[in-house]
Short mmCIF file of C-alpha atoms in Angstrom, two decimals:
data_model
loop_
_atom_site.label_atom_id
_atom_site.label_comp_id
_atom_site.label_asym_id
_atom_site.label_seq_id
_atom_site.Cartn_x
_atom_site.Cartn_y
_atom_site.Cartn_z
CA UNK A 1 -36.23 4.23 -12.72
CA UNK A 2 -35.29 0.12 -11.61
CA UNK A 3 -37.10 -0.80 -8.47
CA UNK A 4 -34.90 -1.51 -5.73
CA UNK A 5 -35.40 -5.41 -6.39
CA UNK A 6 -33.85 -4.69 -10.03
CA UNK A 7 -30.67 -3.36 -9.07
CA UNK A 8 -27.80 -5.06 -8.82
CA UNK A 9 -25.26 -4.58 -5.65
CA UNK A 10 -21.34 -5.75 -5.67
CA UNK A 11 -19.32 -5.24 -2.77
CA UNK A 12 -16.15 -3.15 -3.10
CA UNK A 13 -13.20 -3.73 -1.25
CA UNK A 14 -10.72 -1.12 -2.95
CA UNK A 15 -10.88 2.96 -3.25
CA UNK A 16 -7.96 5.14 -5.28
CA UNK A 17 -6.27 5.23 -2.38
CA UNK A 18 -5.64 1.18 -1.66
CA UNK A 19 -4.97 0.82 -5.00
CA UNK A 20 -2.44 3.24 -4.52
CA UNK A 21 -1.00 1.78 -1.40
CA UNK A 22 -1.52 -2.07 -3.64
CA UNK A 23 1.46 -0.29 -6.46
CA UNK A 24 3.76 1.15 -3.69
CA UNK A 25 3.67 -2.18 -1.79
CA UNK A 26 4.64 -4.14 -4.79
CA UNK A 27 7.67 -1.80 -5.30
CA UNK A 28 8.32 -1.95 -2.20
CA UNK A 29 9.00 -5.45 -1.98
CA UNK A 30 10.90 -5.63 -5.33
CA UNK A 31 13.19 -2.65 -3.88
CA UNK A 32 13.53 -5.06 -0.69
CA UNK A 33 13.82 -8.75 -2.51
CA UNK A 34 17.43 -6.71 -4.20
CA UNK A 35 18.34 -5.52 -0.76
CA UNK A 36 21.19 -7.86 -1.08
CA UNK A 37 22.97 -6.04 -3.84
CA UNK A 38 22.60 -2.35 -2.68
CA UNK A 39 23.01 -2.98 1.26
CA UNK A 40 25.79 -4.51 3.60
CA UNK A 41 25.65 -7.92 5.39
CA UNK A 42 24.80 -5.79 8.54
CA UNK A 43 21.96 -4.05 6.55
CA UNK A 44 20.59 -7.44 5.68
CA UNK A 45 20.60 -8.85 9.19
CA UNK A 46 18.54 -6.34 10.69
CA UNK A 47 15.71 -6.27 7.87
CA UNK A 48 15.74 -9.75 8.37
CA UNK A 49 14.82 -9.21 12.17
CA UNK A 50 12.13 -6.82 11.52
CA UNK A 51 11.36 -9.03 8.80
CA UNK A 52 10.49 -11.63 11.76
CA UNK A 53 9.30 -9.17 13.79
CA UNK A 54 6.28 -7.99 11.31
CA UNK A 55 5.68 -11.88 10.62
CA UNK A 56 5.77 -12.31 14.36
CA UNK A 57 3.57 -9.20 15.26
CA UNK A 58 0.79 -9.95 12.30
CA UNK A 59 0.12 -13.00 13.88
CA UNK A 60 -0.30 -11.96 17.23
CA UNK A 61 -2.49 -9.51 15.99
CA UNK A 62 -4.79 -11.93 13.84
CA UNK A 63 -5.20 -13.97 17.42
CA UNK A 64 -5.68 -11.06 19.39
CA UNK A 65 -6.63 -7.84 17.28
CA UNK A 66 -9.35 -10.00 15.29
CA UNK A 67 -10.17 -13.14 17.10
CA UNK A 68 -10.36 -12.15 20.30
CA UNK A 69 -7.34 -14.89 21.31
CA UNK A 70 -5.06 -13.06 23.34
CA UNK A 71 -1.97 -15.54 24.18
CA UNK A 72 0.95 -14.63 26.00
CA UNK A 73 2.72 -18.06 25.24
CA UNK A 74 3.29 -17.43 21.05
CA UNK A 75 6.82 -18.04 22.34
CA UNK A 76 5.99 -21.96 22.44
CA UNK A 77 5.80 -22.25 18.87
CA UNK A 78 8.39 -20.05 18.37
CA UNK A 79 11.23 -22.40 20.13
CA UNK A 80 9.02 -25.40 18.76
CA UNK A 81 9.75 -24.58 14.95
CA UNK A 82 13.47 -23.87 16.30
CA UNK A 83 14.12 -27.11 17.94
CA UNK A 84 12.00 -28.98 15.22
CA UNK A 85 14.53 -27.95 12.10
CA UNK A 86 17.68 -28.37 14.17
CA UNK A 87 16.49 -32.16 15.05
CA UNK A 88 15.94 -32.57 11.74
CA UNK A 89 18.78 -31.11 10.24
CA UNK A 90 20.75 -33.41 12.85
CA UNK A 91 19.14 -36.34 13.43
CA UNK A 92 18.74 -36.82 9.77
CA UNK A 93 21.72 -35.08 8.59
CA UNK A 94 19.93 -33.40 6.05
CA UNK A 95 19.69 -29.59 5.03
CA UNK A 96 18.35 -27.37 7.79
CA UNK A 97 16.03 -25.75 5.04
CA UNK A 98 13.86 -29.06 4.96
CA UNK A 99 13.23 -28.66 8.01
CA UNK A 100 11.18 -25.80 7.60
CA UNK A 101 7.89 -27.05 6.39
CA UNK A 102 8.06 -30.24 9.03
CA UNK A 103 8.54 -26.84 11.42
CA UNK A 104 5.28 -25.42 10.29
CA UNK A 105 3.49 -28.84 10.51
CA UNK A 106 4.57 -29.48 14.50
CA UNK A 107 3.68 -25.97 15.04
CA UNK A 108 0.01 -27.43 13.53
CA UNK A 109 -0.44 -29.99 15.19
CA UNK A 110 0.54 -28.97 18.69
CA UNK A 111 -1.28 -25.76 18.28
CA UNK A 112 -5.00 -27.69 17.75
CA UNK A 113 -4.78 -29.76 21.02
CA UNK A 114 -3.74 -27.01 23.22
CA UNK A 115 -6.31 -24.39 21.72
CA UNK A 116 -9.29 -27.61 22.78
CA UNK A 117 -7.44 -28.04 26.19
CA UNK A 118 -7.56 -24.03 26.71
CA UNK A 119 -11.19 -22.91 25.15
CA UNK A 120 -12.40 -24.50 28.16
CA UNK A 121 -10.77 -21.53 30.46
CA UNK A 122 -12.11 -17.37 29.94
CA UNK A 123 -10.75 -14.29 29.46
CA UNK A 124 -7.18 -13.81 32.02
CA UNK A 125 -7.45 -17.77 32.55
CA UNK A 126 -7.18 -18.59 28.89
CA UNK A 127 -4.37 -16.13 28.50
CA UNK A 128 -2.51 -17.51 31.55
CA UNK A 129 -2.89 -20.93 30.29
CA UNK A 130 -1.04 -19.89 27.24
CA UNK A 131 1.85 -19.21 28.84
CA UNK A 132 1.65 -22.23 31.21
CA UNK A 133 1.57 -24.42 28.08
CA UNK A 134 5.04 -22.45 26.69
CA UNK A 135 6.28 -22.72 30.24
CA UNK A 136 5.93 -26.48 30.07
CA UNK A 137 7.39 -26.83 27.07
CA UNK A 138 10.24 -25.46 27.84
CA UNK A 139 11.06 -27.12 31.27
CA UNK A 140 10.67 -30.79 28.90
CA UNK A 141 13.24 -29.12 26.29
CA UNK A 142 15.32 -28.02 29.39
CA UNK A 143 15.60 -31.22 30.91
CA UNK A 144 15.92 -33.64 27.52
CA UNK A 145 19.36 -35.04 27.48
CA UNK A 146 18.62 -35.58 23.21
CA UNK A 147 18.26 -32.18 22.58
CA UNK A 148 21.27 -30.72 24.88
CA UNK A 149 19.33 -30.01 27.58
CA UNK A 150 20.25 -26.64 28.73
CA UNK A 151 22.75 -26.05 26.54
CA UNK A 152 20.68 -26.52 23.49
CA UNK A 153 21.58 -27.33 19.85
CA UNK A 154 24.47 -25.85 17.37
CA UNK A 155 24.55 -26.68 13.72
CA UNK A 156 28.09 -28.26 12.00
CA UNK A 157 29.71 -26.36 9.89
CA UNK A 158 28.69 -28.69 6.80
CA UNK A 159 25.03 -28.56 7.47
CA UNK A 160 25.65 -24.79 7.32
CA UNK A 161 26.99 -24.76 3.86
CA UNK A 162 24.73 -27.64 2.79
CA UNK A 163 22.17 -24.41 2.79
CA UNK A 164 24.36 -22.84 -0.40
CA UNK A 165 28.41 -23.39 -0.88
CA UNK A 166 29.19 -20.07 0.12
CA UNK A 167 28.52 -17.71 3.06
CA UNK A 168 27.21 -14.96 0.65
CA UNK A 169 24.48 -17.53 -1.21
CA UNK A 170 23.58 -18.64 2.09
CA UNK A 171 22.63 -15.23 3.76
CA UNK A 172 20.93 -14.14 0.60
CA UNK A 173 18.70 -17.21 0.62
CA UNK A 174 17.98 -17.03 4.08
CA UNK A 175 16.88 -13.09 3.60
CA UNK A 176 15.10 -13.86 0.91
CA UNK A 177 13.11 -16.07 2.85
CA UNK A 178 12.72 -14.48 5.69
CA UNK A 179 11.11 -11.34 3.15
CA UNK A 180 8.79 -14.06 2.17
CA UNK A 181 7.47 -15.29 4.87
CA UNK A 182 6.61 -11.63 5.82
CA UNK A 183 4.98 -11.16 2.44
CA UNK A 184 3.13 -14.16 2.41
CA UNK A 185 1.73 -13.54 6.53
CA UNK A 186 -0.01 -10.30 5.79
CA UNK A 187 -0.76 -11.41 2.30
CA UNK A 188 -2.09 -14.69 3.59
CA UNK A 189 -4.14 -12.26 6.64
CA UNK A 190 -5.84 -9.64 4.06
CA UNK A 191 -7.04 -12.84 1.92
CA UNK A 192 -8.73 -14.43 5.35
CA UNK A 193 -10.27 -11.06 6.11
CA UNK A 194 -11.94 -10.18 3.06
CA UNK A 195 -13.35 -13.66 3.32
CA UNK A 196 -16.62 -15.21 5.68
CA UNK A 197 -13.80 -15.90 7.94
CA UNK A 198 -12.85 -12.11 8.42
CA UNK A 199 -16.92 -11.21 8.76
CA UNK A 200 -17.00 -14.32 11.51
CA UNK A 201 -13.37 -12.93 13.24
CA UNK A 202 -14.76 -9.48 13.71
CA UNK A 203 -18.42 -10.54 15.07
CA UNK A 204 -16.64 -13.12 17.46
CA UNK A 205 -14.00 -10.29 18.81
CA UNK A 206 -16.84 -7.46 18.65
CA UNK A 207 -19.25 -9.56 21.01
CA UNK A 208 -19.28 -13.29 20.93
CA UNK A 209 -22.57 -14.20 22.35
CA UNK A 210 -24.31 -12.52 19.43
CA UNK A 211 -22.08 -14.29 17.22
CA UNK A 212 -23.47 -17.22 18.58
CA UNK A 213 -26.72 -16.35 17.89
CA UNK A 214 -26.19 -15.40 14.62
CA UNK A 215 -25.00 -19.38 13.98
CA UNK A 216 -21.11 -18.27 13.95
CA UNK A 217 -18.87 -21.37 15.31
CA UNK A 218 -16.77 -19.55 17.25
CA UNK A 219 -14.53 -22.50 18.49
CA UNK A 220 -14.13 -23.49 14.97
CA UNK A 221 -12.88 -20.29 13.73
CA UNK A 222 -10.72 -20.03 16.42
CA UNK A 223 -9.26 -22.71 15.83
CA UNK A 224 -8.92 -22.61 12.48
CA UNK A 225 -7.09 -18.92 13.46
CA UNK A 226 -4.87 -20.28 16.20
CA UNK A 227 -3.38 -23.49 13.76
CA UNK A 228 -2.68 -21.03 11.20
CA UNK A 229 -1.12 -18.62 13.62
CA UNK A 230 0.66 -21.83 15.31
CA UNK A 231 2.02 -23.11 12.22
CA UNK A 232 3.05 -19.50 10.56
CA UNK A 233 5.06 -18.72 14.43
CA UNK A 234 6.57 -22.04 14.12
CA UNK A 235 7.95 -21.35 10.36
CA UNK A 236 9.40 -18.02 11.33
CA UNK A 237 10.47 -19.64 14.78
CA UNK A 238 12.55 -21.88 12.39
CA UNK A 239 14.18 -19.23 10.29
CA UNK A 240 15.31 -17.11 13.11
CA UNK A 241 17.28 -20.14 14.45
CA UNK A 242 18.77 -21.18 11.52
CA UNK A 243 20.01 -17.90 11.28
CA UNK A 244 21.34 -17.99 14.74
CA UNK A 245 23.03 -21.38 13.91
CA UNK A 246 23.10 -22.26 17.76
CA UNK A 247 19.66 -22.75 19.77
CA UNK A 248 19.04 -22.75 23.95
CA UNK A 249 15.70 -23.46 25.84
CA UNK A 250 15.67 -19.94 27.27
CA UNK A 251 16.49 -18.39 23.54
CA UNK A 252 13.93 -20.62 22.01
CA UNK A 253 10.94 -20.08 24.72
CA UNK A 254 12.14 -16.36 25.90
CA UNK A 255 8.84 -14.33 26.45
CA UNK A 256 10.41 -11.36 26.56
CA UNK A 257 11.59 -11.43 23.00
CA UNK A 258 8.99 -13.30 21.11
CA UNK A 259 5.99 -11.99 22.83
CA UNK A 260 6.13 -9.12 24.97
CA UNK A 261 8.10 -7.18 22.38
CA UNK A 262 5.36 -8.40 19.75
CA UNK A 263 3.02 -7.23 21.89
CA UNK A 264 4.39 -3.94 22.34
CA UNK A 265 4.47 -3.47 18.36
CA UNK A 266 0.61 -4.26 18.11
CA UNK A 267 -0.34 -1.90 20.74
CA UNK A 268 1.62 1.16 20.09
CA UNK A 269 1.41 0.16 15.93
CA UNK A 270 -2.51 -0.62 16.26
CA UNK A 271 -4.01 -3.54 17.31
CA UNK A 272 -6.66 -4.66 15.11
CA UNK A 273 -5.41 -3.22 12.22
CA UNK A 274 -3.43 -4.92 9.22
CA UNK A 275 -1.00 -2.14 9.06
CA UNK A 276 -0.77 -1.99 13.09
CA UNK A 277 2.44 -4.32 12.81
CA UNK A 278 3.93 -2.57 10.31
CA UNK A 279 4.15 0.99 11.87
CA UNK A 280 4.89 -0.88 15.11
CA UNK A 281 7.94 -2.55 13.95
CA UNK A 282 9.26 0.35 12.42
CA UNK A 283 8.43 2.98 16.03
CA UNK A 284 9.74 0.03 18.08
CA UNK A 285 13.15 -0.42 15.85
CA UNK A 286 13.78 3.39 15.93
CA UNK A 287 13.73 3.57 19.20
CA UNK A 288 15.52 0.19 19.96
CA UNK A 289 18.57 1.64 17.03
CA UNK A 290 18.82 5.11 19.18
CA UNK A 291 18.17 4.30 22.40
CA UNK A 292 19.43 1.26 23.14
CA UNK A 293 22.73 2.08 24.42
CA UNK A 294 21.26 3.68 27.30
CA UNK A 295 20.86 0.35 29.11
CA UNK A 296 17.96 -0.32 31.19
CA UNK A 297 16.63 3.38 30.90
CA UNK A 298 15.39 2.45 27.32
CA UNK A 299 13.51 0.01 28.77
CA UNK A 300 11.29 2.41 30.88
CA UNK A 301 11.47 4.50 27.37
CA UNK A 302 9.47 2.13 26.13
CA UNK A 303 7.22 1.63 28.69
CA UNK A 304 6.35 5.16 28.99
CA UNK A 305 5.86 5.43 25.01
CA UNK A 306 3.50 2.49 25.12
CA UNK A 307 1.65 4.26 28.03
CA UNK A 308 1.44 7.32 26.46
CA UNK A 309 0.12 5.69 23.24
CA UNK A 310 -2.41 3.97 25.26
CA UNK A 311 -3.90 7.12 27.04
CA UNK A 312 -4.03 9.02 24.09
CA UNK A 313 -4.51 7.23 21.35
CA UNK A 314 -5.91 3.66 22.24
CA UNK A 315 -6.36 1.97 18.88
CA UNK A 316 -2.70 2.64 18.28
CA UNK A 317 -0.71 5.11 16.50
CA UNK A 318 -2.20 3.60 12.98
CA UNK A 319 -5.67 3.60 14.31
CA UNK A 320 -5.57 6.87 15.75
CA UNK A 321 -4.32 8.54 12.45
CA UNK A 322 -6.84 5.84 10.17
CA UNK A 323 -9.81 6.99 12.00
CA UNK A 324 -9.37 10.56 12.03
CA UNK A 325 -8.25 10.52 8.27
CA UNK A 326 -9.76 7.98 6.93
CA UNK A 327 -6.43 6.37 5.83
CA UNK A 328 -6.08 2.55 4.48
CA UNK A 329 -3.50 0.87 2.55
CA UNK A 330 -5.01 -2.79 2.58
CA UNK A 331 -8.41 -3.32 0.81
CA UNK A 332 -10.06 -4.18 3.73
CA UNK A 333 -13.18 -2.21 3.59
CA UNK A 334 -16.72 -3.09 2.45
CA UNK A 335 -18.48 -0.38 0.33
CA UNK A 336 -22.21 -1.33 -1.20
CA UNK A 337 -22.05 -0.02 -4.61
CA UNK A 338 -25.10 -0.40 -7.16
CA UNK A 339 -24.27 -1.84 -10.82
CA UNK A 340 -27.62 0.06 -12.21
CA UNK A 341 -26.61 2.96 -13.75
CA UNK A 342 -29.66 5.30 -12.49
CA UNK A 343 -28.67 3.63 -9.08
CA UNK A 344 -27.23 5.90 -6.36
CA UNK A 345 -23.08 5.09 -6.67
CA UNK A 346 -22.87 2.94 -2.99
CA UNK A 347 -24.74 3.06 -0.56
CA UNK A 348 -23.94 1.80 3.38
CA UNK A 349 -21.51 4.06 4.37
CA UNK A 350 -21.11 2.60 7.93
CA UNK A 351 -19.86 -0.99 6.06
CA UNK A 352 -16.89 0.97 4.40
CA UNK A 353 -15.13 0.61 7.73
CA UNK A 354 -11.69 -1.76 7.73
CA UNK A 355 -12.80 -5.60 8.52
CA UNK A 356 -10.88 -4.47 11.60
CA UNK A 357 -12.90 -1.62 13.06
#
């Protein structure tokens, strides 16, 4: 038999069952990228909302879920990416659509400054700060004269159908955008948490003194984290209003919409889980498709179900069911296995927890 210097270890990320989940994804989004030629205009607006809403939600949850950033003020870079492709669009007269990368770029840039202004505060102070900072943001947009003030931006007509010539080309891009962005969030989050960066996220959430210790730069990779997040928000922010075609301060910067509902997805979905968002977005637009019309009652609907998710099942519906079952659909986990063939077939079974656990 090898010695145990002789053996050779690899790290496994995937099991039958991820590679599984890896095939029904991928036909998943092909079934969803030809949504425009089996379902209704109506059909495509609302995917593209939950489209936005699972971009939206991912994010939150890579700040909060993984990093240990929890913001309440994601709604800044929201209206920012808004506001940023309509003054483009209209100050330059160009197509709204190149707009959306400069979106993602402000988002950036204001994002770094405010995350070195903020890592000076702890714990509720931080996450009051981040809404301050949206706050602020959206008195200056309220009171700018250049970009309507209160009553915000609309977009002409012929920008509109600079996007495509006709109203069907031009919701079909814009869904198939939208489905993109989505993809290419929790795509873009599984690839940072199978890296050092996903090891470094974890330790910092888990306890960040002894990620310290261990010579982690926490600031760094929270920054690193937040720009990302800040620039992905801003993208999406940009999308939803070019959808909208018309754009307001309190649309743009609305907590309500962009981050307490994300919020509620992550909790009740699972926080600190990839696929928390996911079953979050679909609970919360059940419930939002049947029990909206009874006015402000299925608002206390919802805060009762996220209570009741909460008390009895506090890493989230996805967590709760993932932990007792042993479920995962993202190859997230981290399984010793030996190449030696006289080897045992993995060892560490502690490390074949999700990157998230």
């Amino acid at each position: 038999m090898s010695s145990p210097s002789d053996l050779k270890i690899r790290v496994v990320h995937t099991n039958a069952m991820t590679r599984l989940a890896l095939v029904s994804w991928a036909l998943l989004v092909v079934v969803l990228a030809a949504a425009p030629y089996w379902g209704d205009r109506q059909t495509m607006r609302l995917l593209t909302e939950v489209f936005s809403y699972i971009a939206l939600a991912s994010l939150w949850n890579l700040l909060a879920g993984f990093a240990g950033v929890v913001s309440i003020g994601q709604q800044a870079f929201v209206g920012l990416g808004g506001y940023t492709l309509y003054i483009i669009a209209l100050w330059l007269g160009v197509n709204p659509l190149i707009g959306l990368p400069v979106a993602g770029l402000i988002g950036g840039l204001v994002a770094a400054p405010v995350l070195l202004l903020l890592l000076r505060l702890r714990g509720a102070y931080f996450t009051i700060g981040t809404w301050v900072v949206a706050e602020v943001l959206a008195q200056v947009f309220q009171q700018l004269p250049i970009v309507g003030g209160g009553s915000g931006l609309s977009l002409p007509a012929a920008l509109v159908k600079s996007i495509a010539s006709s109203r069907d080309g031009r919701e079909f891009l814009i869904y198939w955008i939208f489905l993109a962005l989505a993809v290419f969030v929790i795509g873009a989050i599984v690839v940072l948490l199978r890296s050092r960066y996903g090891l470094a996220l974890t330790a910092i959430r888990d306890n960040e003194t002894a990620a310290q210790s261990n010579g982690i730069d926490v600031n760094r990779t929270r920054m690193v984290v937040f720009v990302v997040a800040g620039i992905a928000t801003a993208m999406v922010g940009a999308m939803i209003f070019l959808q909208k075609l018309n754009i307001t301060p309190f649309s743009a910067f609305n907590m309500g919409n962009w981050t307490v509902n994300v919020i509620f997805i992550t909790v009740i979905g699972g926080i600190g889980r990839v696929e928390g968002p996911l079953v979050g977005t679909v609970i919360y637009f059940l419930l939002r498709e049947y029990l909206s019309d009874l006015a402000s009652t299925y608002l206390i609907i919802l805060g009762l179900v996220a209570i009741l998710i909460m008390l009895r099942a506090r890493s989230g519906l996805w967590g709760y069911f993932a932990d007792r079952f042993g479920w995962q659909l993202f190859p997230l986990s981290r399984r010793l296995q030996y190449l030696d063939p006289v080897g045992p077939a993995a060892v560490g079974a502690a490390a074949a927890r999700p990157a998230g656990d």
